């Protein structure tokens, strides 16, 4: 005699799911085409068919704790070949969007991130902070658009009438950049720590996969290293989503993600060199190693000459970023909306990253041209956009960098998917 399972649908959850991109799920009639054509779905309990069933039934707990929503890389093949236009790929994207809202703490940020109406309070926080700094500095320096010369005796910028544009003179790094972004970084880490903790706790209740012939369960650390090596650095999952029959949009997606990733790595190295040089120079001067301190300070001193190796790496990072953004934006614009849709989360992230790159380049160009009227306001917008990217990362679509990495590592640990070298 079979056991009776009581299904208690959460109708409010279904409506929320439809609001964040899963609005076509009711068209699904369970033909299983989506699971058959998915190049990544495991043979054992494949997705996204079961997620379509759970969503139609309103099984919120099953879905929000489902590991498989993170294994999907949203290639759109399932949606392209769905005979009913149910867009199963959009459903999994919508579930991830809901997860961004609910995994990390401070649900108010998740709520703001979920629609365009929340953009104002999200942007207002950094805008007010840096507007107040600008006003206070202007009152101290006597100008909203000051120019500077570098005082080597004090290792600081000094306001002069006919000097150069220096963002570090107006928004002093020691007081207004590094401390603020240091706190933002810690806030981001706290958000991810809480989010990952909640994710792993939910995964513990998932059924485990036992592989015949498996020698032993690898450590989570080994799985994490494997995921970074294959899925992140080599983009193997994205490449598995493409084949010789893939169209230009699929190729643009894989290419765009890869080059944008390398762009962020390059710019992260540049930022690290500047910070290490500046604060390393300060530290060694404090302990009496004046010569070494001056060398490090010179390496991290900004603005750097255009021919500096660090500056050249920044150019490379900017170029890769623009190229990647063009590929991703082209794909997003040309998607067939009847098969695969774009949500607010998609456009918010693309627009924010575009703003960061364009304002960074714009501030650099107008600083070189000596146009303070444009250079300082553009740099102000740049600070706001970088703040928004970092501070709200655990609640944004870019949070998949952490959440998906953890999910893939956990899936390898329990045998849900093979290690990279075993594929």
mmCIF file of C-alpha atoms in Angstrom:
data_model
loop_
_atom_site.group_PDB
_atom_site.id
_atom_site.type_symbol
_atom_site.label_atom_id
_atom_site.label_comp_id
_atom_site.label_asym_id
_atom_site.label_seq_id
_atom_site.Cartn_x
_atom_site.Cartn_y
_atom_site.Cartn_z
ATOM 1 C CA UNK A 1 0.000 0.000 0.000
ATOM 2 C CA UNK A 2 1.459 3.365 -1.025
ATOM 3 C CA UNK A 3 1.993 6.159 1.455
ATOM 4 C CA UNK A 4 -0.159 9.258 1.210
ATOM 5 C CA UNK A 5 1.680 12.539 0.728
ATOM 6 C CA UNK A 6 -0.163 15.693 1.633
ATOM 7 C CA UNK A 7 0.643 18.568 -0.692
ATOM 8 C CA UNK A 8 0.198 22.026 0.817
ATOM 9 C CA UNK A 9 0.752 24.588 -1.930
ATOM 10 C CA UNK A 10 1.901 28.094 -1.072
ATOM 11 C CA UNK A 11 -0.109 30.256 -3.468
ATOM 12 C CA UNK A 12 1.630 33.427 -2.334
ATOM 13 C CA UNK A 13 4.949 31.835 -3.261
ATOM 14 C CA UNK A 14 3.658 31.004 -6.757
ATOM 15 C CA UNK A 15 2.680 34.637 -7.282
ATOM 16 C CA UNK A 16 6.069 35.835 -6.028
ATOM 17 C CA UNK A 17 7.775 33.385 -8.355
ATOM 18 C CA UNK A 18 5.810 34.681 -11.302
ATOM 19 C CA UNK A 19 6.727 38.246 -10.344
ATOM 20 C CA UNK A 20 10.480 37.580 -10.484
ATOM 21 C CA UNK A 21 10.502 35.826 -13.844
ATOM 22 C CA UNK A 22 8.638 32.512 -13.580
ATOM 23 C CA UNK A 23 5.389 33.746 -15.071
ATOM 24 C CA UNK A 24 5.031 31.037 -17.759
ATOM 25 C CA UNK A 25 5.356 27.943 -15.553
ATOM 26 C CA UNK A 26 1.634 27.090 -15.798
ATOM 27 C CA UNK A 27 2.105 26.270 -19.493
ATOM 28 C CA UNK A 28 4.196 23.220 -18.614
ATOM 29 C CA UNK A 29 2.470 19.868 -19.271
ATOM 30 C CA UNK A 30 5.350 17.656 -18.070
ATOM 31 C CA UNK A 31 6.697 16.255 -21.334
ATOM 32 C CA UNK A 32 10.245 16.182 -19.837
ATOM 33 C CA UNK A 33 11.834 17.654 -22.972
ATOM 34 C CA UNK A 34 13.671 20.200 -20.816
ATOM 35 C CA UNK A 35 15.465 17.550 -18.753
ATOM 36 C CA UNK A 36 16.302 15.467 -21.824
ATOM 37 C CA UNK A 37 17.954 18.299 -23.778
ATOM 38 C CA UNK A 38 19.819 19.892 -20.855
ATOM 39 C CA UNK A 39 23.573 19.293 -21.376
ATOM 40 C CA UNK A 40 24.303 19.596 -17.632
ATOM 41 C CA UNK A 41 21.393 17.849 -15.889
ATOM 42 C CA UNK A 42 22.405 14.610 -14.082
ATOM 43 C CA UNK A 43 20.679 11.393 -15.149
ATOM 44 C CA UNK A 44 19.580 10.773 -11.576
ATOM 45 C CA UNK A 45 16.624 13.028 -10.711
ATOM 46 C CA UNK A 46 17.296 15.493 -13.555
ATOM 47 C CA UNK A 47 16.275 19.117 -13.612
ATOM 48 C CA UNK A 48 14.372 21.274 -14.532
ATOM 49 C CA UNK A 49 11.310 19.039 -14.941
ATOM 50 C CA UNK A 50 10.927 18.308 -11.230
ATOM 51 C CA UNK A 51 11.304 22.023 -10.442
ATOM 52 C CA UNK A 52 8.458 22.792 -12.862
ATOM 53 C CA UNK A 53 6.247 20.286 -11.000
ATOM 54 C CA UNK A 54 7.171 21.640 -7.585
ATOM 55 C CA UNK A 55 6.564 25.220 -8.751
ATOM 56 C CA UNK A 56 3.128 24.359 -10.137
ATOM 57 C CA UNK A 57 2.282 22.707 -6.834
ATOM 58 C CA UNK A 58 3.593 25.663 -4.851
ATOM 59 C CA UNK A 59 6.148 23.627 -2.899
ATOM 60 C CA UNK A 60 8.190 26.546 -1.631
ATOM 61 C CA UNK A 61 10.359 24.622 0.846
ATOM 62 C CA UNK A 62 11.375 22.101 -1.798
ATOM 63 C CA UNK A 63 12.347 24.792 -4.284
ATOM 64 C CA UNK A 64 14.131 27.344 -2.141
ATOM 65 C CA UNK A 65 16.319 24.568 -0.682
ATOM 66 C CA UNK A 66 16.908 22.878 -4.039
ATOM 67 C CA UNK A 67 20.599 22.499 -4.881
ATOM 68 C CA UNK A 68 19.902 21.987 -8.577
ATOM 69 C CA UNK A 69 18.811 25.579 -9.219
ATOM 70 C CA UNK A 70 22.506 26.501 -8.773
ATOM 71 C CA UNK A 71 23.815 23.725 -11.026
ATOM 72 C CA UNK A 72 21.927 25.201 -13.993
ATOM 73 C CA UNK A 73 24.014 27.719 -15.977
ATOM 74 C CA UNK A 74 21.010 29.193 -17.811
ATOM 75 C CA UNK A 75 22.046 28.355 -21.376
ATOM 76 C CA UNK A 76 18.371 28.481 -22.391
ATOM 77 C CA UNK A 77 18.334 25.213 -24.368
ATOM 78 C CA UNK A 78 15.409 23.885 -22.323
ATOM 79 C CA UNK A 79 13.389 27.025 -23.007
ATOM 80 C CA UNK A 80 14.291 27.068 -26.712
ATOM 81 C CA UNK A 81 13.039 23.510 -27.217
ATOM 82 C CA UNK A 82 10.027 23.588 -24.884
ATOM 83 C CA UNK A 83 6.968 22.743 -27.057
ATOM 84 C CA UNK A 84 4.663 24.788 -24.833
ATOM 85 C CA UNK A 85 6.811 27.883 -24.301
ATOM 86 C CA UNK A 86 6.883 27.294 -20.538
ATOM 87 C CA UNK A 87 10.420 28.740 -20.247
ATOM 88 C CA UNK A 88 11.852 26.339 -17.659
ATOM 89 C CA UNK A 89 15.145 28.200 -17.844
ATOM 90 C CA UNK A 90 13.365 31.361 -16.712
ATOM 91 C CA UNK A 91 11.864 29.438 -13.801
ATOM 92 C CA UNK A 92 15.291 28.403 -12.511
ATOM 93 C CA UNK A 93 16.540 31.978 -12.951
ATOM 94 C CA UNK A 94 13.534 33.233 -11.012
ATOM 95 C CA UNK A 95 14.236 30.745 -8.225
ATOM 96 C CA UNK A 96 17.807 31.986 -7.993
ATOM 97 C CA UNK A 97 16.506 35.541 -7.893
ATOM 98 C CA UNK A 98 14.312 34.597 -4.954
ATOM 99 C CA UNK A 99 17.273 32.891 -3.292
ATOM 100 C CA UNK A 100 19.356 36.081 -3.549
ATOM 101 C CA UNK A 101 16.604 37.858 -1.642
ATOM 102 C CA UNK A 102 16.243 35.258 1.089
ATOM 103 C CA UNK A 103 19.626 33.615 1.710
ATOM 104 C CA UNK A 104 21.480 36.637 3.047
ATOM 105 C CA UNK A 105 20.375 38.632 6.135
ATOM 106 C CA UNK A 106 18.679 42.061 6.080
ATOM 107 C CA UNK A 107 15.710 41.098 3.864
ATOM 108 C CA UNK A 108 14.990 44.804 3.239
ATOM 109 C CA UNK A 109 18.008 44.897 0.916
ATOM 110 C CA UNK A 110 16.730 41.822 -0.883
ATOM 111 C CA UNK A 111 13.355 43.514 -1.286
ATOM 112 C CA UNK A 112 14.964 46.668 -2.703
ATOM 113 C CA UNK A 113 17.026 44.576 -5.090
ATOM 114 C CA UNK A 114 13.955 42.828 -6.481
ATOM 115 C CA UNK A 115 12.524 45.751 -8.471
ATOM 116 C CA UNK A 116 13.330 49.128 -9.986
ATOM 117 C CA UNK A 117 11.451 50.877 -7.167
ATOM 118 C CA UNK A 118 14.250 49.876 -4.797
ATOM 119 C CA UNK A 119 16.974 51.496 -6.894
ATOM 120 C CA UNK A 120 16.548 54.904 -5.247
ATOM 121 C CA UNK A 121 17.239 53.827 -1.637
ATOM 122 C CA UNK A 122 20.059 51.543 -2.795
ATOM 123 C CA UNK A 123 21.802 54.388 -4.612
ATOM 124 C CA UNK A 124 20.895 57.016 -2.018
ATOM 125 C CA UNK A 125 23.060 55.461 0.702
ATOM 126 C CA UNK A 126 26.435 55.875 -1.054
ATOM 127 C CA UNK A 127 25.270 59.038 -2.853
ATOM 128 C CA UNK A 128 24.568 60.809 0.443
ATOM 129 C CA UNK A 129 27.797 59.559 2.038
ATOM 130 C CA UNK A 130 30.022 60.845 -0.755
ATOM 131 C CA UNK A 131 27.988 64.018 -1.279
ATOM 132 C CA UNK A 132 28.568 64.953 2.358
ATOM 133 C CA UNK A 133 32.286 64.208 1.994
ATOM 134 C CA UNK A 134 32.454 66.347 -1.156
ATOM 135 C CA UNK A 135 30.670 69.250 0.543
ATOM 136 C CA UNK A 136 32.882 69.094 3.644
ATOM 137 C CA UNK A 137 36.026 68.890 1.543
ATOM 138 C CA UNK A 138 34.883 71.771 -0.665
ATOM 139 C CA UNK A 139 34.353 73.948 2.407
ATOM 140 C CA UNK A 140 37.837 73.059 3.638
ATOM 141 C CA UNK A 141 39.613 73.454 0.288
ATOM 142 C CA UNK A 142 37.621 76.454 -0.894
ATOM 143 C CA UNK A 143 36.362 74.847 -4.116
ATOM 144 C CA UNK A 144 34.106 72.054 -5.321
ATOM 145 C CA UNK A 145 36.529 71.468 -8.211
ATOM 146 C CA UNK A 146 39.970 71.870 -6.618
ATOM 147 C CA UNK A 147 43.357 71.215 -8.220
ATOM 148 C CA UNK A 148 46.415 69.902 -6.404
ATOM 149 C CA UNK A 149 50.115 69.300 -6.321
ATOM 150 C CA UNK A 150 51.760 66.433 -4.456
ATOM 151 C CA UNK A 151 53.772 67.377 -1.372
ATOM 152 C CA UNK A 152 56.546 64.770 -1.095
ATOM 153 C CA UNK A 153 57.478 65.967 2.390
ATOM 154 C CA UNK A 154 54.071 65.065 3.824
ATOM 155 C CA UNK A 155 53.203 62.403 1.215
ATOM 156 C CA UNK A 156 49.848 64.137 0.654
ATOM 157 C CA UNK A 157 48.038 66.276 -1.913
ATOM 158 C CA UNK A 158 48.093 70.037 -1.374
ATOM 159 C CA UNK A 159 45.444 72.294 -2.933
ATOM 160 C CA UNK A 160 46.885 74.929 -5.286
ATOM 161 C CA UNK A 161 45.373 77.297 -7.811
ATOM 162 C CA UNK A 162 46.871 75.910 -11.020
ATOM 163 C CA UNK A 163 47.570 72.290 -10.161
ATOM 164 C CA UNK A 164 46.286 69.007 -11.506
ATOM 165 C CA UNK A 165 43.058 67.117 -10.974
ATOM 166 C CA UNK A 166 43.596 64.541 -8.218
ATOM 167 C CA UNK A 167 40.698 62.417 -7.015
ATOM 168 C CA UNK A 168 42.805 61.414 -4.030
ATOM 169 C CA UNK A 169 43.022 65.058 -3.034
ATOM 170 C CA UNK A 170 39.273 65.589 -2.943
ATOM 171 C CA UNK A 171 38.263 62.103 -1.759
ATOM 172 C CA UNK A 172 41.299 61.354 0.379
ATOM 173 C CA UNK A 173 41.995 57.630 0.276
ATOM 174 C CA UNK A 174 43.236 57.351 3.849
ATOM 175 C CA UNK A 175 39.994 58.765 5.246
ATOM 176 C CA UNK A 176 37.213 58.528 2.659
ATOM 177 C CA UNK A 177 38.039 55.623 0.308
ATOM 178 C CA UNK A 178 39.916 52.827 2.065
ATOM 179 C CA UNK A 179 38.065 52.951 5.435
ATOM 180 C CA UNK A 180 34.625 53.148 3.824
ATOM 181 C CA UNK A 181 35.281 50.403 1.296
ATOM 182 C CA UNK A 182 36.991 48.354 3.988
ATOM 183 C CA UNK A 183 33.762 48.435 5.991
ATOM 184 C CA UNK A 184 31.756 47.702 2.832
ATOM 185 C CA UNK A 185 33.964 44.689 2.150
ATOM 186 C CA UNK A 186 33.460 43.367 5.684
ATOM 187 C CA UNK A 187 29.705 43.930 5.339
ATOM 188 C CA UNK A 188 29.750 41.959 2.081
ATOM 189 C CA UNK A 189 31.690 39.100 3.707
ATOM 190 C CA UNK A 190 29.206 39.011 6.573
ATOM 191 C CA UNK A 191 26.310 38.825 4.115
ATOM 192 C CA UNK A 192 27.916 35.982 2.194
ATOM 193 C CA UNK A 193 28.872 34.135 5.375
ATOM 194 C CA UNK A 194 25.275 34.165 6.576
ATOM 195 C CA UNK A 195 23.954 33.306 3.104
ATOM 196 C CA UNK A 196 26.327 30.374 2.582
ATOM 197 C CA UNK A 197 25.623 29.102 6.093
ATOM 198 C CA UNK A 198 21.880 29.112 5.358
ATOM 199 C CA UNK A 199 22.487 27.429 2.005
ATOM 200 C CA UNK A 200 24.581 24.585 3.426
ATOM 201 C CA UNK A 201 22.132 24.059 6.261
ATOM 202 C CA UNK A 202 19.340 23.623 3.701
ATOM 203 C CA UNK A 203 21.480 21.274 1.593
ATOM 204 C CA UNK A 204 22.034 18.976 4.567
ATOM 205 C CA UNK A 205 18.393 17.943 4.312
ATOM 206 C CA UNK A 206 18.784 16.999 0.635
ATOM 207 C CA UNK A 207 19.005 13.290 -0.314
ATOM 208 C CA UNK A 208 22.583 12.117 -0.818
ATOM 209 C CA UNK A 209 23.827 10.363 -3.954
ATOM 210 C CA UNK A 210 25.851 7.170 -3.549
ATOM 211 C CA UNK A 211 28.122 6.263 -6.462
ATOM 212 C CA UNK A 212 29.040 2.593 -6.932
ATOM 213 C CA UNK A 213 32.801 2.206 -7.053
ATOM 214 C CA UNK A 214 33.551 5.572 -5.511
ATOM 215 C CA UNK A 215 36.621 5.242 -3.296
ATOM 216 C CA UNK A 216 35.571 7.830 -0.785
ATOM 217 C CA UNK A 217 33.914 11.183 -0.331
ATOM 218 C CA UNK A 218 36.337 14.013 -1.107
ATOM 219 C CA UNK A 219 36.765 16.870 1.329
ATOM 220 C CA UNK A 220 34.829 20.058 0.738
ATOM 221 C CA UNK A 221 38.126 21.929 0.331
ATOM 222 C CA UNK A 222 39.220 19.561 -2.453
ATOM 223 C CA UNK A 223 35.858 20.031 -4.177
ATOM 224 C CA UNK A 224 36.139 23.812 -3.842
ATOM 225 C CA UNK A 225 39.599 23.811 -5.421
ATOM 226 C CA UNK A 226 38.296 21.578 -8.221
ATOM 227 C CA UNK A 227 35.377 23.941 -8.840
ATOM 228 C CA UNK A 228 37.633 26.995 -9.010
ATOM 229 C CA UNK A 229 40.014 25.187 -11.357
ATOM 230 C CA UNK A 230 37.426 23.890 -13.801
ATOM 231 C CA UNK A 231 34.080 25.688 -13.514
ATOM 232 C CA UNK A 232 35.437 29.158 -12.714
ATOM 233 C CA UNK A 233 38.823 29.575 -14.379
ATOM 234 C CA UNK A 234 38.133 27.295 -17.363
ATOM 235 C CA UNK A 235 34.375 27.927 -17.587
ATOM 236 C CA UNK A 236 33.799 24.243 -18.347
ATOM 237 C CA UNK A 237 30.084 24.357 -17.522
ATOM 238 C CA UNK A 238 29.518 27.293 -19.857
ATOM 239 C CA UNK A 239 31.434 25.482 -22.586
ATOM 240 C CA UNK A 240 29.386 22.330 -21.992
ATOM 241 C CA UNK A 241 26.318 24.448 -22.712
ATOM 242 C CA UNK A 242 27.613 25.153 -26.223
ATOM 243 C CA UNK A 243 28.391 22.839 -29.140
ATOM 244 C CA UNK A 244 28.994 23.016 -32.887
ATOM 245 C CA UNK A 245 25.322 23.855 -33.396
ATOM 246 C CA UNK A 246 25.291 26.736 -30.897
ATOM 247 C CA UNK A 247 24.308 30.105 -32.295
ATOM 248 C CA UNK A 248 26.129 33.402 -31.871
ATOM 249 C CA UNK A 249 24.125 34.320 -28.766
ATOM 250 C CA UNK A 250 25.324 31.210 -26.893
ATOM 251 C CA UNK A 251 28.921 31.848 -27.932
ATOM 252 C CA UNK A 252 28.638 35.504 -26.865
ATOM 253 C CA UNK A 253 27.398 34.381 -23.462
ATOM 254 C CA UNK A 254 30.332 32.059 -22.770
ATOM 255 C CA UNK A 255 32.868 34.522 -24.215
ATOM 256 C CA UNK A 256 31.406 37.514 -22.415
ATOM 257 C CA UNK A 257 31.408 35.812 -19.024
ATOM 258 C CA UNK A 258 34.993 34.635 -19.409
ATOM 259 C CA UNK A 259 36.471 37.972 -20.505
ATOM 260 C CA UNK A 260 34.511 39.917 -17.917
ATOM 261 C CA UNK A 261 35.828 37.562 -15.247
ATOM 262 C CA UNK A 262 39.432 38.140 -16.358
ATOM 263 C CA UNK A 263 38.739 41.887 -16.456
ATOM 264 C CA UNK A 264 37.676 41.875 -12.818
ATOM 265 C CA UNK A 265 40.723 39.787 -11.885
ATOM 266 C CA UNK A 266 43.037 42.272 -13.637
ATOM 267 C CA UNK A 267 41.406 45.287 -11.987
ATOM 268 C CA UNK A 268 41.441 43.523 -8.624
ATOM 269 C CA UNK A 269 45.209 43.036 -8.999
ATOM 270 C CA UNK A 270 45.611 46.732 -9.858
ATOM 271 C CA UNK A 271 43.612 47.769 -6.795
ATOM 272 C CA UNK A 272 45.607 45.380 -4.632
ATOM 273 C CA UNK A 273 48.949 46.759 -5.858
ATOM 274 C CA UNK A 274 47.852 50.341 -5.201
ATOM 275 C CA UNK A 275 46.559 49.531 -1.712
ATOM 276 C CA UNK A 276 49.562 47.378 -0.800
ATOM 277 C CA UNK A 277 51.989 50.012 -2.082
ATOM 278 C CA UNK A 278 50.289 52.862 -0.268
ATOM 279 C CA UNK A 279 49.726 51.193 3.091
ATOM 280 C CA UNK A 280 52.915 49.142 2.866
ATOM 281 C CA UNK A 281 54.873 52.329 2.305
ATOM 282 C CA UNK A 282 53.181 53.948 5.289
ATOM 283 C CA UNK A 283 53.929 50.934 7.514
ATOM 284 C CA UNK A 284 57.634 50.719 6.670
ATOM 285 C CA UNK A 285 58.099 54.448 7.120
ATOM 286 C CA UNK A 286 56.509 54.140 10.558
ATOM 287 C CA UNK A 287 59.012 51.480 11.638
ATOM 288 C CA UNK A 288 61.968 53.452 10.316
ATOM 289 C CA UNK A 289 62.568 51.694 6.984
ATOM 290 C CA UNK A 290 62.264 54.964 5.078
ATOM 291 C CA UNK A 291 63.896 53.745 1.863
ATOM 292 C CA UNK A 292 61.725 50.653 1.461
ATOM 293 C CA UNK A 293 58.668 52.650 2.485
ATOM 294 C CA UNK A 294 59.311 55.259 -0.186
ATOM 295 C CA UNK A 295 59.764 52.582 -2.859
ATOM 296 C CA UNK A 296 56.469 50.914 -1.964
ATOM 297 C CA UNK A 297 54.706 54.263 -1.729
ATOM 298 C CA UNK A 298 55.974 55.179 -5.206
ATOM 299 C CA UNK A 299 54.610 51.903 -6.596
ATOM 300 C CA UNK A 300 51.167 52.600 -5.134
ATOM 301 C CA UNK A 301 51.128 56.358 -5.743
ATOM 302 C CA UNK A 302 48.192 57.615 -7.820
ATOM 303 C CA UNK A 303 47.521 59.008 -10.322
ATOM 304 C CA UNK A 304 50.034 56.799 -12.086
ATOM 305 C CA UNK A 305 51.738 57.759 -15.375
ATOM 306 C CA UNK A 306 50.090 56.193 -18.417
ATOM 307 C CA UNK A 307 53.126 53.959 -19.082
ATOM 308 C CA UNK A 308 53.194 52.391 -15.600
ATOM 309 C CA UNK A 309 52.948 48.550 -15.768
ATOM 310 C CA UNK A 310 50.142 48.714 -13.210
ATOM 311 C CA UNK A 311 48.330 51.276 -15.351
ATOM 312 C CA UNK A 312 48.846 49.127 -18.452
ATOM 313 C CA UNK A 313 47.241 46.202 -16.634
ATOM 314 C CA UNK A 314 44.323 48.500 -15.792
ATOM 315 C CA UNK A 315 43.966 49.309 -19.517
ATOM 316 C CA UNK A 316 43.901 45.590 -20.312
ATOM 317 C CA UNK A 317 41.279 45.003 -17.630
ATOM 318 C CA UNK A 318 39.137 47.859 -18.925
ATOM 319 C CA UNK A 319 39.391 46.590 -22.496
ATOM 320 C CA UNK A 320 38.463 43.033 -21.538
ATOM 321 C CA UNK A 321 35.578 44.334 -19.448
ATOM 322 C CA UNK A 322 34.122 46.429 -22.258
ATOM 323 C CA UNK A 323 34.479 43.538 -24.705
ATOM 324 C CA UNK A 324 32.765 41.139 -22.313
ATOM 325 C CA UNK A 325 29.986 43.609 -21.577
ATOM 326 C CA UNK A 326 29.352 44.180 -25.283
ATOM 327 C CA UNK A 327 29.026 40.420 -25.862
ATOM 328 C CA UNK A 328 26.683 39.913 -22.894
ATOM 329 C CA UNK A 329 24.567 42.972 -23.679
ATOM 330 C CA UNK A 330 24.259 41.973 -27.345
ATOM 331 C CA UNK A 331 23.036 38.550 -26.305
ATOM 332 C CA UNK A 332 20.588 39.967 -23.777
ATOM 333 C CA UNK A 333 19.151 42.474 -26.273
ATOM 334 C CA UNK A 334 18.723 39.867 -29.022
ATOM 335 C CA UNK A 335 17.107 37.142 -26.922
ATOM 336 C CA UNK A 336 13.852 35.766 -28.277
ATOM 337 C CA UNK A 337 11.530 36.924 -25.494
ATOM 338 C CA UNK A 338 8.998 34.250 -26.390
ATOM 339 C CA UNK A 339 11.542 31.607 -25.352
ATOM 340 C CA UNK A 340 13.824 33.287 -22.826
ATOM 341 C CA UNK A 341 13.176 36.494 -20.920
ATOM 342 C CA UNK A 342 15.324 39.073 -19.151
ATOM 343 C CA UNK A 343 14.460 40.070 -15.604
ATOM 344 C CA UNK A 344 15.156 43.179 -13.563
ATOM 345 C CA UNK A 345 18.063 41.347 -11.939
ATOM 346 C CA UNK A 346 19.703 40.827 -15.352
ATOM 347 C CA UNK A 347 19.442 44.438 -16.455
ATOM 348 C CA UNK A 348 20.330 45.865 -13.046
ATOM 349 C CA UNK A 349 23.624 43.971 -12.981
ATOM 350 C CA UNK A 350 24.537 44.735 -16.599
ATOM 351 C CA UNK A 351 23.717 48.424 -16.182
ATOM 352 C CA UNK A 352 25.654 48.693 -12.922
ATOM 353 C CA UNK A 353 28.784 47.064 -14.376
ATOM 354 C CA UNK A 354 28.520 49.249 -17.499
ATOM 355 C CA UNK A 355 28.317 52.289 -15.211
ATOM 356 C CA UNK A 356 31.428 51.210 -13.301
ATOM 357 C CA UNK A 357 33.517 50.710 -16.438
ATOM 358 C CA UNK A 358 32.298 53.786 -18.308
ATOM 359 C CA UNK A 359 32.623 56.138 -15.337
ATOM 360 C CA UNK A 360 36.074 54.723 -14.564
ATOM 361 C CA UNK A 361 37.210 55.363 -18.118
ATOM 362 C CA UNK A 362 35.429 58.717 -18.254
ATOM 363 C CA UNK A 363 37.011 59.950 -15.036
ATOM 364 C CA UNK A 364 40.444 58.897 -16.328
ATOM 365 C CA UNK A 365 40.018 60.640 -19.694
ATOM 366 C CA UNK A 366 38.668 63.916 -18.299
ATOM 367 C CA UNK A 367 41.377 63.966 -15.627
ATOM 368 C CA UNK A 368 44.013 63.758 -18.362
ATOM 369 C CA UNK A 369 42.218 66.474 -20.329
ATOM 370 C CA UNK A 370 42.045 68.662 -17.220
ATOM 371 C CA UNK A 371 38.244 69.062 -17.338
ATOM 372 C CA UNK A 372 37.470 69.179 -13.611
ATOM 373 C CA UNK A 373 33.806 70.047 -14.230
ATOM 374 C CA UNK A 374 33.298 66.559 -15.700
ATOM 375 C CA UNK A 375 36.079 64.560 -14.059
ATOM 376 C CA UNK A 376 34.949 64.996 -10.447
ATOM 377 C CA UNK A 377 31.193 64.367 -10.975
ATOM 378 C CA UNK A 378 31.945 61.281 -13.084
ATOM 379 C CA UNK A 379 34.294 59.983 -10.401
ATOM 380 C CA UNK A 380 31.564 60.636 -7.812
ATOM 381 C CA UNK A 381 29.172 58.415 -9.803
ATOM 382 C CA UNK A 382 31.956 55.842 -10.108
ATOM 383 C CA UNK A 383 32.296 55.683 -6.314
ATOM 384 C CA UNK A 384 28.541 55.236 -5.933
ATOM 385 C CA UNK A 385 28.386 52.407 -8.477
ATOM 386 C CA UNK A 386 31.384 50.541 -7.006
ATOM 387 C CA UNK A 387 29.830 50.880 -3.538
ATOM 388 C CA UNK A 388 26.559 49.420 -4.842
ATOM 389 C CA UNK A 389 28.302 46.512 -6.553
ATOM 390 C CA UNK A 390 30.248 45.490 -3.439
ATOM 391 C CA UNK A 391 27.823 46.314 -0.638
ATOM 392 C CA UNK A 392 24.813 44.588 -2.204
ATOM 393 C CA UNK A 393 26.697 41.667 -3.802
ATOM 394 C CA UNK A 394 25.144 38.930 -1.581
ATOM 395 C CA UNK A 395 21.660 40.065 -2.661
ATOM 396 C CA UNK A 396 22.387 40.591 -6.380
ATOM 397 C CA UNK A 397 22.620 38.270 -9.357
ATOM 398 C CA UNK A 398 26.414 38.516 -9.182
ATOM 399 C CA UNK A 399 26.131 36.746 -5.852
ATOM 400 C CA UNK A 400 26.088 33.516 -7.873
ATOM 401 C CA UNK A 401 29.883 33.831 -7.941
ATOM 402 C CA UNK A 402 29.817 32.638 -4.335
ATOM 403 C CA UNK A 403 26.542 30.730 -4.049
ATOM 404 C CA UNK A 404 26.982 28.704 -7.247
ATOM 405 C CA UNK A 405 30.607 27.954 -6.368
ATOM 406 C CA UNK A 406 29.527 26.605 -2.980
ATOM 407 C CA UNK A 407 26.653 24.608 -4.506
ATOM 408 C CA UNK A 408 28.874 23.052 -7.185
ATOM 409 C CA UNK A 409 31.467 22.141 -4.565
ATOM 410 C CA UNK A 410 28.834 20.574 -2.308
ATOM 411 C CA UNK A 411 27.322 18.682 -5.256
ATOM 412 C CA UNK A 412 30.748 17.205 -6.033
ATOM 413 C CA UNK A 413 31.271 16.297 -2.405
ATOM 414 C CA UNK A 414 28.087 14.214 -2.207
ATOM 415 C CA UNK A 415 28.477 12.785 -5.708
ATOM 416 C CA UNK A 416 25.637 14.692 -7.361
ATOM 417 C CA UNK A 417 28.009 15.751 -10.148
ATOM 418 C CA UNK A 418 31.499 14.408 -10.957
ATOM 419 C CA UNK A 419 34.769 16.139 -10.160
ATOM 420 C CA UNK A 420 36.138 18.168 -13.052
ATOM 421 C CA UNK A 421 38.871 15.706 -13.954
ATOM 422 C CA UNK A 422 36.354 12.814 -14.042
ATOM 423 C CA UNK A 423 34.081 14.287 -16.699
#
